[in-house]
């Protein structure tokens, strides 16, 4: 992978990271703001269900942020774009589709097959 491609992915990852951070900040503000003054038990129960969903989404976004941070560190350590299992270079098309991919397509397919077999047993 050449330097311009690495810069391209670094921009994508940093932009994605910043958007997620802002989104989480807004969600926290929304949750704090919306918990005030709900006297009706039905409204309160409905709001609690909304918050559960928001918290679940927030958890997933935080996990995604961690993966983005790991990938940004890989760029800094010159290990970005290489499969963690077989150590070959991950294809550019795969990285364009999923910049935080840590497995090449072959290893990912094998991983999914193994996972499926485990679930079936």
PDB file of C-alpha atoms in Angstrom:
ATOM      1  CA  UNK A   1       0.000   0.000   0.000  1.00  0.00           C
ATOM      2  CA  UNK A   2       1.420   3.361  -0.940  1.00  0.00           C
ATOM      3  CA  UNK A   3       1.552   6.535   1.141  1.00  0.00           C
ATOM      4  CA  UNK A   4      -1.403   8.245  -0.563  1.00  0.00           C
ATOM      5  CA  UNK A   5      -3.612   5.201   0.072  1.00  0.00           C
ATOM      6  CA  UNK A   6      -2.605   5.160   3.731  1.00  0.00           C
ATOM      7  CA  UNK A   7      -3.397   8.883   4.033  1.00  0.00           C
ATOM      8  CA  UNK A   8      -6.754   8.229   2.358  1.00  0.00           C
ATOM      9  CA  UNK A   9      -7.678   5.580   4.942  1.00  0.00           C
ATOM     10  CA  UNK A  10      -6.400   7.730   7.789  1.00  0.00           C
ATOM     11  CA  UNK A  11      -8.753  10.542   6.700  1.00  0.00           C
ATOM     12  CA  UNK A  12     -11.678   8.116   6.427  1.00  0.00           C
ATOM     13  CA  UNK A  13     -10.990   6.640   9.872  1.00  0.00           C
ATOM     14  CA  UNK A  14     -10.497  10.007  11.590  1.00  0.00           C
ATOM     15  CA  UNK A  15     -13.688  11.400  10.043  1.00  0.00           C
ATOM     16  CA  UNK A  16     -15.657   8.303  11.074  1.00  0.00           C
ATOM     17  CA  UNK A  17     -14.162   8.468  14.580  1.00  0.00           C
ATOM     18  CA  UNK A  18     -15.066  12.154  15.033  1.00  0.00           C
ATOM     19  CA  UNK A  19     -18.637  11.632  13.775  1.00  0.00           C
ATOM     20  CA  UNK A  20     -19.190   8.771  16.210  1.00  0.00           C
ATOM     21  CA  UNK A  21     -17.763  10.763  19.124  1.00  0.00           C
ATOM     22  CA  UNK A  22     -20.111  13.687  18.363  1.00  0.00           C
ATOM     23  CA  UNK A  23     -23.075  11.337  18.005  1.00  0.00           C
ATOM     24  CA  UNK A  24     -22.399   9.742  21.398  1.00  0.00           C
ATOM     25  CA  UNK A  25     -22.096  13.170  22.998  1.00  0.00           C
ATOM     26  CA  UNK A  26     -25.493  14.160  21.572  1.00  0.00           C
ATOM     27  CA  UNK A  27     -27.042  10.905  22.789  1.00  0.00           C
ATOM     28  CA  UNK A  28     -25.797  11.482  26.329  1.00  0.00           C
ATOM     29  CA  UNK A  29     -27.224  15.010  26.285  1.00  0.00           C
ATOM     30  CA  UNK A  30     -30.544  13.713  24.913  1.00  0.00           C
ATOM     31  CA  UNK A  31     -30.817  11.011  27.572  1.00  0.00           C
ATOM     32  CA  UNK A  32     -30.106  13.480  30.377  1.00  0.00           C
ATOM     33  CA  UNK A  33     -32.528  16.035  28.973  1.00  0.00           C
ATOM     34  CA  UNK A  34     -35.363  13.603  28.298  1.00  0.00           C
ATOM     35  CA  UNK A  35     -35.409  12.008  31.757  1.00  0.00           C
ATOM     36  CA  UNK A  36     -36.894  15.128  33.315  1.00  0.00           C
ATOM     37  CA  UNK A  37     -40.594  15.576  34.127  1.00  0.00           C
ATOM     38  CA  UNK A  38     -42.219  12.318  33.117  1.00  0.00           C
ATOM     39  CA  UNK A  39     -45.115  11.970  35.528  1.00  0.00           C
ATOM     40  CA  UNK A  40     -47.212   9.500  33.539  1.00  0.00           C
ATOM     41  CA  UNK A  41     -46.093   5.884  34.169  1.00  0.00           C
ATOM     42  CA  UNK A  42     -46.873   4.848  30.588  1.00  0.00           C
ATOM     43  CA  UNK A  43     -44.796   7.713  29.188  1.00  0.00           C
ATOM     44  CA  UNK A  44     -42.009   6.848  31.590  1.00  0.00           C
ATOM     45  CA  UNK A  45     -42.080   3.161  30.554  1.00  0.00           C
ATOM     46  CA  UNK A  46     -42.073   4.096  26.893  1.00  0.00           C
ATOM     47  CA  UNK A  47     -39.143   6.450  27.436  1.00  0.00           C
ATOM     48  CA  UNK A  48     -37.237   3.748  29.318  1.00  0.00           C
ATOM     49  CA  UNK A  49     -37.590   1.394  26.342  1.00  0.00           C
ATOM     50  CA  UNK A  50     -36.281   4.123  24.041  1.00  0.00           C
ATOM     51  CA  UNK A  51     -33.333   4.641  26.383  1.00  0.00           C
ATOM     52  CA  UNK A  52     -32.547   0.915  26.412  1.00  0.00           C
ATOM     53  CA  UNK A  53     -32.316   0.999  22.642  1.00  0.00           C
ATOM     54  CA  UNK A  54     -30.224   4.182  22.743  1.00  0.00           C
ATOM     55  CA  UNK A  55     -27.854   2.634  25.283  1.00  0.00           C
ATOM     56  CA  UNK A  56     -27.520  -0.517  23.198  1.00  0.00           C
ATOM     57  CA  UNK A  57     -26.684   1.581  20.130  1.00  0.00           C
ATOM     58  CA  UNK A  58     -24.265   3.662  22.174  1.00  0.00           C
ATOM     59  CA  UNK A  59     -22.511   0.490  23.350  1.00  0.00           C
ATOM     60  CA  UNK A  60     -22.143  -0.717  19.753  1.00  0.00           C
ATOM     61  CA  UNK A  61     -20.812   2.676  18.693  1.00  0.00           C
ATOM     62  CA  UNK A  62     -18.262   2.659  21.517  1.00  0.00           C
ATOM     63  CA  UNK A  63     -17.088  -0.780  20.410  1.00  0.00           C
ATOM     64  CA  UNK A  64     -16.776   0.583  16.889  1.00  0.00           C
ATOM     65  CA  UNK A  65     -14.780   3.548  18.198  1.00  0.00           C
ATOM     66  CA  UNK A  66     -12.380   1.107  19.898  1.00  0.00           C
ATOM     67  CA  UNK A  67     -11.917  -0.772  16.614  1.00  0.00           C
ATOM     68  CA  UNK A  68     -11.270   2.504  14.793  1.00  0.00           C
ATOM     69  CA  UNK A  69      -8.699   3.500  17.439  1.00  0.00           C
ATOM     70  CA  UNK A  70      -6.961   0.137  17.027  1.00  0.00           C
ATOM     71  CA  UNK A  71      -6.895   0.611  13.256  1.00  0.00           C
ATOM     72  CA  UNK A  72      -5.509   4.157  13.566  1.00  0.00           C
ATOM     73  CA  UNK A  73      -2.759   2.763  15.817  1.00  0.00           C
ATOM     74  CA  UNK A  74      -2.011   0.129  13.167  1.00  0.00           C
ATOM     75  CA  UNK A  75      -1.479   2.941  10.671  1.00  0.00           C
ATOM     76  CA  UNK A  76       0.952   4.585  13.101  1.00  0.00           C
ATOM     77  CA  UNK A  77       2.775   1.257  13.595  1.00  0.00           C
ATOM     78  CA  UNK A  78       2.901   0.486   9.848  1.00  0.00           C
ATOM     79  CA  UNK A  79       0.850  -2.683  10.309  1.00  0.00           C
ATOM     80  CA  UNK A  80      -2.381  -1.396   8.737  1.00  0.00           C
ATOM     81  CA  UNK A  81      -3.805  -3.404   5.873  1.00  0.00           C
ATOM     82  CA  UNK A  82      -2.329  -6.773   6.815  1.00  0.00           C
ATOM     83  CA  UNK A  83      -4.332  -9.825   7.846  1.00  0.00           C
ATOM     84  CA  UNK A  84      -3.910 -10.681  11.522  1.00  0.00           C
ATOM     85  CA  UNK A  85      -3.954 -14.419  10.789  1.00  0.00           C
ATOM     86  CA  UNK A  86      -1.989 -15.037   7.595  1.00  0.00           C
ATOM     87  CA  UNK A  87      -0.122 -11.686   7.500  1.00  0.00           C
ATOM     88  CA  UNK A  88      -0.798 -11.061   3.797  1.00  0.00           C
ATOM     89  CA  UNK A  89      -1.995  -7.681   2.577  1.00  0.00           C
ATOM     90  CA  UNK A  90      -5.754  -7.119   2.764  1.00  0.00           C
ATOM     91  CA  UNK A  91      -7.175  -6.043  -0.593  1.00  0.00           C
ATOM     92  CA  UNK A  92      -7.838  -2.339  -1.177  1.00  0.00           C
ATOM     93  CA  UNK A  93     -11.441  -3.056  -2.233  1.00  0.00           C
ATOM     94  CA  UNK A  94     -12.061  -4.838   1.064  1.00  0.00           C
ATOM     95  CA  UNK A  95     -10.534  -1.965   3.033  1.00  0.00           C
ATOM     96  CA  UNK A  96     -12.618   0.545   1.065  1.00  0.00           C
ATOM     97  CA  UNK A  97     -15.738  -1.407   2.035  1.00  0.00           C
ATOM     98  CA  UNK A  98     -14.598  -1.902   5.628  1.00  0.00           C
ATOM     99  CA  UNK A  99     -11.571   0.183   6.692  1.00  0.00           C
ATOM    100  CA  UNK A 100     -11.401  -1.578  10.076  1.00  0.00           C
ATOM    101  CA  UNK A 101     -11.134  -5.044   8.526  1.00  0.00           C
ATOM    102  CA  UNK A 102      -8.446  -7.042  10.290  1.00  0.00           C
ATOM    103  CA  UNK A 103      -8.686 -10.216   8.206  1.00  0.00           C
ATOM    104  CA  UNK A 104      -8.211 -10.811   4.497  1.00  0.00           C
ATOM    105  CA  UNK A 105     -11.272 -12.108   2.674  1.00  0.00           C
ATOM    106  CA  UNK A 106     -10.034 -15.730   2.690  1.00  0.00           C
ATOM    107  CA  UNK A 107      -9.389 -15.780   6.443  1.00  0.00           C
ATOM    108  CA  UNK A 108     -12.704 -14.010   7.098  1.00  0.00           C
ATOM    109  CA  UNK A 109     -14.598 -16.632   5.081  1.00  0.00           C
ATOM    110  CA  UNK A 110     -12.834 -19.447   6.963  1.00  0.00           C
ATOM    111  CA  UNK A 111     -13.611 -17.731  10.259  1.00  0.00           C
ATOM    112  CA  UNK A 112     -17.297 -17.452   9.365  1.00  0.00           C
ATOM    113  CA  UNK A 113     -17.446 -21.105   8.288  1.00  0.00           C
ATOM    114  CA  UNK A 114     -15.903 -22.214  11.603  1.00  0.00           C
ATOM    115  CA  UNK A 115     -18.302 -19.970  13.512  1.00  0.00           C
ATOM    116  CA  UNK A 116     -21.274 -21.432  11.652  1.00  0.00           C
ATOM    117  CA  UNK A 117     -20.102 -24.993  12.368  1.00  0.00           C
ATOM    118  CA  UNK A 118     -19.715 -24.222  16.065  1.00  0.00           C
ATOM    119  CA  UNK A 119     -23.247 -22.783  16.226  1.00  0.00           C
ATOM    120  CA  UNK A 120     -24.687 -25.856  14.511  1.00  0.00           C
ATOM    121  CA  UNK A 121     -23.125 -28.258  17.032  1.00  0.00           C
TER     122      UNK A 121
END
